[in-house]
């Protein structure tokens, strides 16, 4: 049974992992997990990289241990609170060329599917791409664990977006790991962003996707392009990065979105540095970032 629309509070976290093969999580990750009960989100969205795979020397047993650690430190506490947990697969979770990683990730999520507490619309291809609904908001996760989005995924999304539940939704959100455009020096190259951002943007506009949430860059930047919100989620795990062309030191970050009953011109976003518990304000961010494959412009329709 679908719930009646109300303001939807969404906790956005991303890039939780530490160094390759690690079963440990930073104090910031553990701190954010502990805060969830006081934040009281209606939904948690994770931008990927929940474990630290994507290295050929890591054994299957070690990969299973990493997912067990994720379950212990992150998923189990969320499950106990019964808060819906939507996620996308990151390159360190299940990169397209790392079949062992994908096999273990699939097995883990198959076993823990009920722990997500999601209102699934289509879970045929779970955990790599799937759809769900929360409080009148329609959400899809696509497989952006690599730079190329397969045609079959686009076809599936188009079929999802003509469903009644999607068409009547007050907002349509897409969650994926790699962003469309580069915003940090270390990822300002092919393979680290969507291989065809023009195709993706055209699809978003033609099919009324309002918001794309991504991770991977390890930097917070809420952009807007051609009427589409593009939220680059900050990292709460290891290795925050500074924005290109910005002298400010890199900080870890998580965000809380408030999506109103009727989508007006603003989306409220409160972003926190979990190391210091200080807010990361929009006025402290650059107006635009020029990457090799496009420009990201700070969204004028976001508000702190």
Tab-separated table of N, CA and C in Angstrom, residues 8 17 102 108 125 127 150 160 227 281 293 296 302:
chain	number	residue	atom	x	y	z
A	8	UNK	N	9.501	14.711	2.503
A	8	UNK	CA	10.366	13.532	2.575
A	8	UNK	C	11.763	13.972	2.994
A	17	UNK	N	33.993	3.545	2.082
A	17	UNK	CA	35.088	2.573	2.198
A	17	UNK	C	36.415	3.212	2.608
A	102	UNK	N	31.364	-8.540	-8.301
A	102	UNK	CA	29.944	-8.479	-8.645
A	102	UNK	C	29.191	-9.713	-8.141
A	108	UNK	N	25.423	-11.028	-1.532
A	108	UNK	CA	25.170	-10.314	-0.274
A	108	UNK	C	23.802	-9.652	-0.295
A	125	UNK	N	16.394	-6.729	-11.573
A	125	UNK	CA	17.841	-6.651	-11.792
A	125	UNK	C	18.588	-6.194	-10.533
A	127	UNK	N	20.905	-6.211	-7.384
A	127	UNK	CA	21.082	-4.857	-6.841
A	127	UNK	C	21.666	-3.840	-7.823
A	150	UNK	N	24.768	0.776	-20.038
A	150	UNK	CA	24.342	-0.104	-21.118
A	150	UNK	C	22.977	0.305	-21.672
A	160	UNK	N	10.295	2.028	-16.913
A	160	UNK	CA	9.922	2.370	-15.540
A	160	UNK	C	9.240	3.731	-15.457
A	227	UNK	N	17.834	22.549	-15.910
A	227	UNK	CA	16.643	22.207	-15.144
A	227	UNK	C	16.720	20.914	-14.362
A	281	UNK	N	28.232	25.295	3.916
A	281	UNK	CA	27.242	26.206	3.351
A	281	UNK	C	27.440	26.411	1.856
A	293	UNK	N	35.130	17.366	-19.309
A	293	UNK	CA	33.982	16.959	-20.128
A	293	UNK	C	32.748	17.827	-19.921
A	296	UNK	N	30.182	22.209	-14.333
A	296	UNK	CA	29.186	22.032	-13.265
A	296	UNK	C	28.951	23.376	-12.622
A	302	UNK	N	18.911	25.355	-5.102
A	302	UNK	CA	19.156	24.692	-3.832
A	302	UNK	C	19.143	25.764	-2.740
